[in-house]
Coordinates of C-alpha atoms and ligand atoms in Angstrom, one line a residue:
X14 CA 11.6 -31.1 8.0
X15 CA 9.8 -33.1 10.5
X16 CA 6.7 -31.2 12.2
X17 CA 5.8 -27.6 11.7
X18 CA 6.8 -25.2 14.9
X19 CA 3.1 -24.3 15.2
X20 CA 2.1 -28.1 15.5
X21 CA -0.4 -28.5 18.1
X22 CA 0.3 -31.2 20.3
X23 CA -2.1 -32.2 23.3
X24 CA -4.8 -34.8 24.7
X25 CA -8.6 -34.8 24.4
X26 CA -11.5 -35.6 26.7
X27 CA -15.3 -35.6 26.8
X28 CA -17.1 -33.7 29.5
X29 CA -19.3 -37.1 30.2
X30 CA -16.5 -39.2 30.7
X31 CA -14.5 -37.2 33.2
X32 CA -16.3 -34.2 34.8
X33 CA -18.8 -35.9 37.2
X34 CA -20.7 -33.3 39.0
X35 CA -24.2 -33.8 37.0
X36 CA -26.2 -32.4 39.4
X37 CA -23.9 -29.6 40.0
X38 CA -24.5 -25.7 39.0
X39 CA -27.8 -26.6 37.8
X40 CA -27.0 -29.1 34.8
X41 CA -29.7 -31.1 33.6
X42 CA -29.7 -35.3 32.8
X43 CA -28.2 -36.0 29.2
X44 CA -28.4 -39.4 27.5
X45 CA -24.7 -40.0 28.0
X46 CA -25.4 -40.0 31.9
X47 CA -27.9 -42.9 31.8
X48 CA -25.9 -45.3 30.1
X49 CA -25.0 -47.6 32.7
X50 CA -22.1 -49.8 33.4
X51 CA -22.2 -53.7 32.7
X52 CA -24.0 -56.0 30.5
X53 CA -27.2 -53.6 29.8
X54 CA -24.8 -51.3 28.1
X55 CA -24.6 -52.4 24.7
X56 CA -28.4 -52.7 24.6
X57 CA -29.1 -49.0 25.9
X58 CA -26.0 -47.3 23.8
X59 CA -27.5 -48.9 20.6
X60 CA -31.1 -47.7 21.6
X61 CA -32.5 -51.4 22.1
X62 CA -33.4 -50.4 25.8
X63 CA -34.8 -47.5 26.7
X64 CA -33.3 -45.7 29.8
X65 CA -34.4 -42.4 30.2
X66 CA -33.3 -41.9 34.2
X67 CA -31.3 -44.0 36.6
X68 CA -32.1 -46.9 38.2
X69 CA -31.1 -48.6 41.6
X70 CA -30.2 -51.8 39.9
X71 CA -27.4 -50.1 37.6
X72 CA -24.3 -48.3 38.4
X73 CA -24.0 -45.2 36.2
X74 CA -19.8 -44.2 36.0
X75 CA -20.3 -40.8 34.5
X76 CA -22.2 -39.6 37.5
X77 CA -19.0 -39.0 38.7
X78 CA -16.3 -39.2 36.3
X79 CA -13.1 -38.4 37.8
X80 CA -14.6 -35.4 39.2
X81 CA -12.7 -33.0 36.8
X82 CA -15.4 -30.8 37.6
X83 CA -13.8 -30.1 40.9
X84 CA -10.1 -30.9 39.7
X85 CA -9.9 -28.9 36.3
X86 CA -7.2 -26.3 37.5
X87 CA -5.2 -29.0 38.7
X88 CA -5.6 -31.1 35.6
X89 CA -4.9 -28.2 33.4
X90 CA -1.9 -27.5 35.6
X91 CA -0.6 -31.0 34.8
X92 CA -1.3 -30.6 30.9
X93 CA 0.9 -27.6 31.0
X94 CA 3.5 -29.3 32.8
X95 CA 3.4 -31.8 29.9
X96 CA 3.6 -29.0 27.6
X97 CA 0.4 -29.2 26.0
X98 CA -0.1 -26.7 23.0
X99 CA -3.6 -27.7 22.7
X100 CA -6.6 -29.1 25.0
X101 CA -9.5 -30.7 23.6
X102 CA -12.4 -30.9 25.6
X103 CA -16.5 -31.0 25.0
X104 CA -19.2 -29.0 26.5
X105 CA -21.7 -30.9 28.5
X106 CA -25.2 -29.2 27.0
X107 CA -26.8 -29.6 29.8
X108 CA -24.5 -27.6 32.0
X109 CA -25.7 -24.4 29.6
X110 CA -29.2 -25.8 28.1
X111 CA -30.3 -28.0 31.1
X112 CA -33.7 -29.5 29.5
X113 CA -32.4 -28.0 26.2
X114 CA -35.2 -26.2 25.0
X115 CA -34.8 -23.0 27.5
X116 CA -34.6 -19.6 26.2
X117 CA -31.8 -18.3 28.5
X118 CA -28.8 -20.1 29.1
X119 CA -27.4 -21.4 32.6
X120 CA -24.9 -18.6 33.7
X121 CA -23.6 -21.1 36.1
X122 CA -22.7 -23.9 33.5
X123 CA -21.2 -21.1 30.9
X124 CA -18.9 -20.0 34.2
X125 CA -17.5 -23.4 34.4
X126 CA -16.6 -23.6 31.1
X127 CA -15.2 -19.8 31.0
X128 CA -13.2 -20.6 33.9
X129 CA -11.7 -23.6 32.1
X130 CA -11.0 -21.6 29.3
X131 CA -9.3 -19.2 31.3
X132 CA -7.1 -21.8 32.9
X133 CA -6.0 -23.0 29.4
X134 CA -5.1 -19.5 28.3
X135 CA -3.2 -18.9 31.6
X136 CA -0.9 -21.7 30.2
X137 CA -1.1 -20.4 26.5
X138 CA -3.1 -23.7 26.0
X139 CA -5.4 -23.3 22.7
X140 CA -9.0 -25.0 23.5
X141 CA -10.0 -27.2 20.8
X142 CA -13.8 -27.7 21.9
X143 CA -16.3 -30.7 20.8
X144 CA -19.6 -28.8 21.2
X145 CA -21.2 -32.2 21.2
X146 CA -19.7 -35.0 22.2
X147 CA -22.4 -37.4 21.9
X148 CA -24.4 -35.4 25.0
X149 CA -28.5 -34.9 23.9
X150 CA -30.6 -33.6 26.9
X151 CA -32.9 -36.0 28.2
X152 CA -35.6 -33.1 28.5
X153 CA -35.4 -32.9 24.3
X154 CA -35.3 -36.8 23.9
X155 CA -38.4 -36.8 26.0
X156 CA -40.2 -34.0 23.8
X157 CA -38.9 -35.1 20.5
X158 CA -37.0 -38.4 20.4
X159 CA -33.6 -36.7 20.1
X160 CA -32.0 -36.3 16.4
X161 CA -34.6 -38.0 15.1
X162 CA -36.6 -34.7 15.3
X163 CA -35.6 -32.1 12.8
X164 CA -36.4 -29.7 15.8
X165 CA -33.1 -30.7 17.3
X166 CA -31.4 -28.1 14.7
X167 CA -32.9 -25.1 16.0
X168 CA -31.8 -26.1 19.7
X169 CA -28.6 -27.2 18.6
X170 CA -27.6 -24.0 16.7
X171 CA -29.3 -22.1 19.8
X172 CA -26.4 -23.3 21.9
X173 CA -23.9 -23.0 19.3
X174 CA -25.0 -19.6 19.1
X175 CA -24.5 -19.0 22.8
X176 CA -21.1 -20.8 22.8
X177 CA -19.8 -18.9 19.7
X178 CA -20.6 -15.3 21.2
X179 CA -19.6 -15.8 24.8
X180 CA -16.6 -17.6 24.2
X181 CA -15.1 -15.4 21.2
X182 CA -11.6 -14.2 22.9
X183 CA -11.1 -17.8 24.0
X184 CA -12.0 -20.5 21.6
X185 CA -10.9 -20.5 17.5
X186 CA -11.2 -24.6 17.3
X187 CA -14.5 -25.8 17.2
X188 CA -15.7 -29.5 16.0
X189 CA -19.6 -29.9 15.7
X190 CA -19.8 -33.5 16.4
X191 CA -17.8 -36.1 18.2
X192 CA -17.8 -39.3 15.6
X193 CA -20.8 -38.2 13.7
X194 CA -20.7 -42.0 12.2
X195 CA -21.0 -43.8 15.6
X196 CA -25.0 -42.6 15.2
X197 CA -24.9 -46.1 13.1
X198 CA -23.2 -47.8 15.8
X199 CA -24.3 -46.2 18.7
X200 CA -27.5 -44.3 18.4
X201 CA -28.6 -43.7 21.9
X202 CA -25.5 -42.9 23.2
X203 CA -24.5 -40.7 19.7
X204 CA -27.6 -39.2 18.9
X205 CA -30.6 -40.1 21.9
X206 CA -32.5 -42.6 19.7
X207 CA -34.6 -45.2 20.9
X208 CA -36.3 -47.7 19.0
X209 CA -39.9 -48.5 18.5
X210 CA -40.7 -51.9 17.7
X211 CA -40.8 -52.9 14.1
X212 CA -39.4 -49.7 12.6
X213 CA -37.0 -49.4 10.2
X214 CA -34.1 -48.5 12.0
X215 CA -31.7 -47.7 9.7
X216 CA -34.3 -45.1 8.0
X217 CA -34.3 -43.6 11.6
X218 CA -30.8 -43.5 11.8
X219 CA -29.8 -41.9 8.1
X220 CA -32.8 -39.4 8.6
X221 CA -31.4 -38.5 12.5
X222 CA -27.3 -38.2 10.6
X223 CA -29.1 -35.8 7.8
X224 CA -30.3 -33.4 10.6
X225 CA -26.6 -33.2 12.1
X226 CA -25.3 -32.6 8.8
X227 CA -27.7 -29.4 8.5
X228 CA -26.5 -28.6 11.7
X229 CA -23.6 -29.0 11.3
X230 CA -23.5 -27.2 8.2
X231 CA -25.4 -24.0 9.8
X232 CA -22.9 -24.1 12.6
X233 CA -20.0 -23.8 10.7
X234 CA -21.7 -20.4 8.9
X235 CA -22.6 -19.0 12.0
X236 CA -19.1 -19.6 13.5
X237 CA -17.8 -17.9 10.8
X238 CA -20.2 -14.9 10.6
X239 CA -19.7 -14.6 14.5
X240 CA -16.1 -14.6 13.9
X241 CA -14.2 -14.9 10.8
X242 CA -11.4 -16.6 13.0
X243 CA -12.9 -19.4 13.8
X244 CA -12.2 -22.4 12.2
X245 CA -14.7 -25.2 12.4
X246 CA -13.8 -29.0 11.9
X247 CA -16.1 -32.4 11.6
X248 CA -14.8 -35.4 12.9
X249 CA -15.3 -39.4 12.6
X250 CA -14.3 -42.5 13.9
X251 CA -11.8 -43.2 11.3
X252 CA -9.5 -46.3 10.9
X253 CA -9.0 -47.8 7.2
X254 CA -10.8 -51.2 6.0
X255 CA -8.6 -53.8 4.6
X256 CA -9.8 -56.6 2.4
X257 CA -9.4 -59.7 4.0
X258 CA -7.9 -61.2 1.0
X259 CA -7.0 -60.4 -2.6
X260 CA -10.3 -62.1 -3.4
X261 CA -12.6 -59.1 -5.4
X262 CA -15.4 -60.2 -3.3
X263 CA -13.4 -59.2 -0.1
X264 CA -11.9 -56.2 -1.7
X265 CA -15.5 -54.9 -2.7
X266 CA -16.8 -55.4 0.9
X267 CA -13.8 -53.1 1.9
X268 CA -15.0 -50.7 -0.4
X269 CA -18.3 -50.6 0.4
X270 CA -17.8 -50.7 4.3
X271 CA -15.3 -47.9 4.0
X272 CA -17.8 -45.6 2.1
X273 CA -20.4 -46.0 5.0
X274 CA -17.7 -44.8 7.1
X275 CA -16.8 -41.6 5.0
X276 CA -20.5 -41.0 4.1
X277 CA -20.9 -37.9 6.8
X278 CA -17.2 -36.7 5.8
X279 CA -17.8 -36.7 2.3
X280 CA -21.0 -34.5 2.9
X281 CA -19.6 -32.6 5.7
X282 CA -16.2 -31.8 3.4
X283 CA -17.6 -31.4 -0.3
X284 CA -20.6 -30.2 0.2
X285 CA -23.4 -33.2 -1.0
X286 CA -24.2 -36.4 -0.8
X287 CA -21.8 -38.7 -2.7
X288 CA -23.6 -40.8 -5.6
X289 CA -23.1 -44.4 -4.1
X290 CA -25.0 -43.1 -1.1
X291 CA -27.6 -41.6 -2.7
X292 CA -28.2 -44.8 -4.9
X293 CA -28.0 -47.2 -2.1
X294 CA -30.2 -45.2 0.3
X295 CA -32.7 -44.7 -2.6
X296 CA -32.7 -48.3 -3.3
X297 CA -33.4 -49.4 -0.3
X298 CA -35.8 -46.6 0.1
X299 CA -34.6 -44.7 3.0
X300 CA -33.3 -41.7 1.5
X301 CA -34.1 -38.7 4.0
X302 CA -36.7 -36.2 3.8
X303 CA -35.0 -33.0 2.9
X304 CA -36.7 -29.7 2.9
X305 CA -36.0 -27.2 0.0
X306 CA -32.8 -25.3 0.9
X307 CA -31.1 -28.1 2.7
X308 CA -28.6 -28.9 -0.4
X309 CA -28.0 -25.2 -0.8
X310 CA -26.9 -25.3 3.1
X311 CA -24.7 -28.4 2.7
X312 CA -22.9 -27.0 -0.6
X313 CA -22.4 -23.5 1.0
X314 CA -21.0 -24.2 4.3
X315 CA -18.4 -27.2 4.4
X316 CA -16.3 -27.6 7.4
X317 CA -12.4 -26.0 7.5
X318 CA -10.8 -29.1 8.5
X319 CA -11.2 -32.8 9.1
X320 CA -10.5 -34.5 12.4
X321 CA -11.1 -38.0 13.1
X322 CA -10.4 -40.9 16.0
X323 CA -7.8 -43.3 15.1
X324 CA -7.4 -46.4 17.4
X325 CA -7.1 -49.1 14.9
X326 CA -7.8 -50.5 11.0
X327 CA -11.1 -52.4 10.4
X328 CA -10.4 -55.9 8.4
X329 CA -13.6 -57.4 6.2
X330 CA -14.6 -60.3 4.4
X331 CA -17.2 -61.0 1.8
X332 CA -20.4 -61.8 3.8
X333 CA -20.7 -65.3 4.7
X334 CA -17.0 -66.2 4.4
X335 CA -17.0 -67.6 8.2
X336 CA -14.3 -65.3 9.3
X337 CA -13.9 -64.8 12.9
X338 CA -14.6 -61.3 14.4
X339 CA -12.4 -58.8 16.1
X340 CA -13.4 -56.0 18.5
X341 CA -12.3 -52.5 18.2
X342 CA -14.2 -49.0 18.6
X343 CA -17.9 -50.3 18.3
X344 CA -17.3 -51.3 14.9
X345 CA -17.3 -55.3 13.4
X346 CA -14.0 -56.5 11.7
X347 CA -12.6 -59.5 11.0
X348 CA -9.8 -60.8 12.6
X349 CA -6.6 -59.5 10.8
X350 CA -4.2 -62.0 11.3
X351 CA -0.9 -59.9 11.2
X352 CA -1.9 -57.8 14.2
X353 CA -1.6 -58.0 17.6
X354 CA -4.5 -56.9 20.2
X355 CA -5.1 -55.1 23.1
X356 CA -6.4 -56.6 26.2
X357 CA -9.9 -55.6 25.1
X358 CA -9.3 -57.0 21.7
X359 CA -8.9 -53.9 19.7
X360 CA -6.1 -54.0 16.8
X361 CA -3.0 -52.6 17.3
X362 CA -1.8 -50.9 13.7
X363 CA 0.2 -48.0 13.5
X364 CA 1.1 -48.3 10.1
X365 CA -2.7 -48.2 9.5
X366 CA -2.9 -44.6 10.9
X367 CA -0.2 -43.6 8.1
X368 CA -2.6 -45.3 5.8
X369 CA -5.6 -43.6 7.2
X370 CA -4.0 -40.0 7.0
X371 CA -2.9 -40.8 3.4
X372 CA -6.5 -41.8 2.4
X373 CA -8.4 -39.1 3.9
X374 CA -5.9 -36.6 2.6
X375 CA -5.8 -37.8 -0.6
X376 CA -9.7 -37.8 -0.4
X377 CA -10.3 -34.1 0.8
X378 CA -6.9 -32.3 0.3
X379 CA -8.3 -30.4 3.7
X380 CA -5.9 -29.6 6.6
X381 CA -6.2 -33.0 9.1
X382 CA -6.4 -33.2 13.0
X383 CA -5.9 -36.3 14.9
X384 CA -7.9 -35.5 17.9
X385 CA -8.2 -39.1 19.4
X386 CA -5.8 -42.2 19.4
X387 CA -4.6 -44.0 22.6
X388 CA -4.3 -47.3 24.5
X389 CA -6.3 -48.5 26.7
X390 CA -5.4 -50.6 29.3
X391 CA -5.6 -52.0 32.8
X392 CA -2.8 -50.0 34.7
X393 CA -1.6 -51.6 37.8
X394 CA 0.4 -48.9 40.0
X395 CA 3.1 -50.3 42.0
X396 CA 3.4 -50.2 45.9
X397 CA 4.1 -46.4 45.4
X398 CA 1.4 -45.6 43.4
X399 CA 3.7 -45.2 40.3
X400 CA 2.5 -46.8 36.8
X401 CA 5.0 -47.9 34.6
X402 CA 2.9 -48.0 31.2
X403 CA 5.9 -48.9 28.8
X404 CA 3.0 -50.8 26.7
X405 CA 1.2 -47.6 26.4
X406 CA 4.2 -45.5 25.3
X407 CA 5.3 -48.1 22.9
X408 CA 1.8 -47.8 21.4
X409 CA 1.8 -44.2 21.2
X410 CA 5.8 -44.0 19.8
X411 CA 4.7 -46.2 17.2
X412 CA 1.6 -44.3 16.2
X413 CA 3.5 -40.8 16.2
X414 CA 6.0 -42.2 14.1
X415 CA 3.5 -43.3 11.9
X416 CA 2.1 -39.7 12.0
X417 CA 5.2 -38.5 11.5
X418 CA 6.0 -40.5 8.4
X419 CA 2.6 -39.0 6.6
X420 CA 4.1 -35.7 7.4
X421 CA 7.5 -35.5 6.6
X422 CA 7.4 -38.5 3.8
X423 CA 3.8 -38.0 2.4
X424 CA 3.2 -34.6 2.8
X425 CA 0.0 -34.8 4.8
X426 CA -1.1 -31.4 5.9
X427 CA -1.7 -32.0 9.8
X428 CA -2.5 -29.4 12.6
X429 CA -2.0 -31.6 15.4
X430 CA -2.2 -34.3 17.4
X431 CA -4.5 -34.7 21.0
X432 CA -4.4 -38.2 22.5
X433 CA -7.3 -39.8 23.5
X434 CA -7.7 -39.5 27.7
X435 CA -4.8 -37.7 29.0
X436 CA -6.0 -38.2 31.9
X437 CA -7.8 -41.2 33.2
X438 CA -11.5 -41.4 32.6
X439 CA -14.4 -43.5 32.2
X440 CA -14.6 -45.9 29.2
X441 CA -17.2 -44.7 26.2
X442 CA -17.8 -48.6 24.9
X443 CA -17.7 -50.4 28.1
X444 CA -18.4 -47.7 31.2
X445 CA -15.6 -49.1 32.7
X446 CA -12.8 -47.2 34.8
X447 CA -10.2 -50.1 34.6
X448 CA -9.6 -49.0 30.8
X449 CA -7.4 -46.5 31.3
X450 CA -5.8 -44.2 28.8
X451 CA -4.1 -41.3 30.7
X452 CA -1.1 -39.8 31.0
X453 CA -2.3 -39.0 34.4
X454 CA -3.5 -41.9 36.9
X455 CA -7.0 -41.2 39.1
X456 CA -7.8 -43.0 41.8
X457 CA -11.1 -44.2 41.0
X458 CA -12.2 -47.8 40.7
X459 CA -15.0 -49.3 38.9
X460 CA -16.8 -50.1 42.4
X461 CA -17.0 -46.6 43.1
X462 CA -13.9 -46.3 45.4
X463 CA -10.9 -43.9 45.1
X464 CA -9.8 -41.0 46.1
X465 CA -9.9 -39.1 43.1
X466 CA -6.0 -38.2 43.6
X467 CA -4.1 -37.5 40.2
X468 CA -0.5 -39.0 40.2
X469 CA 2.0 -38.8 36.9
X470 CA 2.4 -42.2 34.9
X471 CA 5.8 -43.0 33.4
X472 CA 4.2 -41.6 30.2
X473 CA 3.6 -38.4 31.6
X474 CA 7.3 -37.8 31.5
X475 CA 7.7 -39.3 27.9
X476 CA 5.0 -37.4 26.5
X477 CA 6.4 -34.3 27.8
X478 CA 9.9 -34.9 26.1
X479 CA 8.0 -35.8 22.8
X480 CA 6.3 -32.2 22.9
X481 CA 9.6 -30.3 24.3
X482 CA 11.4 -31.6 21.3
X483 CA 8.3 -31.0 18.9
X484 CA 8.3 -35.0 18.2
X485 CA 11.8 -35.5 17.7
X486 CA 12.7 -37.6 20.4
X487 CA 10.4 -40.2 20.7
X488 CA 12.6 -42.8 22.4
Ligands
BGP506 C1 -14.1 -43.0 20.9 C2 -14.9 -42.0 21.7 C3 -14.3 -41.4 23.1 C4 -13.7 -42.4 23.5 C5 -12.8 -43.4 22.7 C6 -12.0 -44.8 23.0 O1 -14.9 -43.7 20.5 O2 -15.0 -40.6 20.7 O3 -15.6 -40.7 23.7 O4 -14.2 -43.1 24.7 O5 -13.5 -43.8 21.7 O6 -13.3 -45.7 23.5 P1 -13.4 -46.7 24.6 O7 -13.9 -45.2 26.0 O8 -14.7 -47.0 24.5 O9 -12.1 -47.3 25.1

C-alpha cells in the first residue's frame, strides 16, 4: 500500500523566478523580466499597462532572482541531500533564443542547462522540464504581439526541437506550458499579450490559447518522434470550485467556472474542443480562427499525463449574490467560511487536494502529477539564522496526507509530487521575495539587500524524512 517505490518526490522552480543572471551568457529579455514588483505589477501582468523594457521608476526582482544562475551546483546538492527523486525546472527561452527568432540556438544557454541536467543525473535526480514557464521573448512580443500571433507556434517548436534533440539523453519528462489557463488571468505574464484600446480581450485570449494548444500538440508529437521514451504532460492551475451554497444557482456557477478551468486540459487530454466551449465561444462570436488540419493535430496528439498546481480550492456564488471575495492564485473567489487563510489571503484546504485529484482523474483517466503545491509565508530567521517553519510543515503534511488518501483509498494514479519553490524564490503574483515557499532559505530581501547565502529551514529536515520513508512518516 502507500506510494509506489518509484514515486517521484521532489521540488519545483521556474527559471525567471530564481535564476537571475538575465544579462549573462548572451541571454535576451523576456516578458517575465519586465514585470515589476509593486503596485503596477497587476496592471502589467494582465496586459493593461504595456511594459517592454525596464525603467528607473520600478524594481524588477527577476533580474537577480536568487542567483541560481551562479548557485545551481550548491542548490542541486541540497536537493539531493533531501533525497529528491525529481527536480522540476524550466528553461528560460531567451537563454536559448535571445530574440526568439534566431536560426541557431545560443550555445552558452544550452551548456548552462546541460550542466544543470548533468548535476541532477549525478545525484540520480530525474529532471522534469517545463519548456515554457510563462516566458515569451521580448523580441517576439515586439515583432508579433506574443501568442496572439500564430507564427509563435513555429518559434516555439524550433525551441522544442533544439531541447528534445540536445537533451535527449538527460530528460524524459516534459511539460509544454506552465498553467496554460493562466492566459485568461495574466495574459502578459502568461503569453506576452498587451491589449489595445477597445479590442475584444476575450477574443484575443482564446485565439492565443488556440495557438498554444496547437503548439502543445505539435510539441507532443515531436517529443515522441525524437525519443519514444519521452513523456509529455500538460499543466494547469487546478483547484476544485465549490458552490457557496446548495442553491442551484450557486451550483451552476460552480459548474461553469470549473468548465472554464478545465477547457484547455479537455483539449490537451482528449484531443478536441469540448462542446460547452464550442457553444459558449460561438455564442459570444469569439470562437478562435482555425486552420485546416488543426482539429486533426489536436485529436492525434494528446498528452501522456496531466500535471497541475494546487494551492487552494475556490468557491463561487451566483452573480450579484454579494458574497465577500477571497484571494488565491490570481483567481477571484468567494470567501469560504469553512477555511483558514494564509497571510496572503489564500485559502488552506488540504481535503480540496483530494477532491481535485479525484475529479481530474475521473475526468481524464490518465496519470497525474502534482507539480506545484506549497505555502507562501514571510519567514523570520532567528538569531542563528534558523527558520522554524512549522506552519509550512503543517500545510505540507496535511496536503501530502490528502494526496496519500487519494492514492491509497481512491486509486488515483499519481506519478509524483514536486512542491513549489523548494528553494526560496520571487513570487509570481506579487513579485515579492518576502513570500517564501522554500525548504532552503535564501538571504535575499525585497529592498535588494542580501548575500544569497543558502540555509536549511526546519522543513528541510522534515521533507527529507518524508522522502526517506516514501511518505509514511509525516510527523
Ligand atoms: C503558480 C506559478 C508559479 C508560482 C506559484 C505560486 O501560479 O506557476 O510560478 O509562483 O503559482 O504563486 P506566487 O508566487 O504568486 O505565490
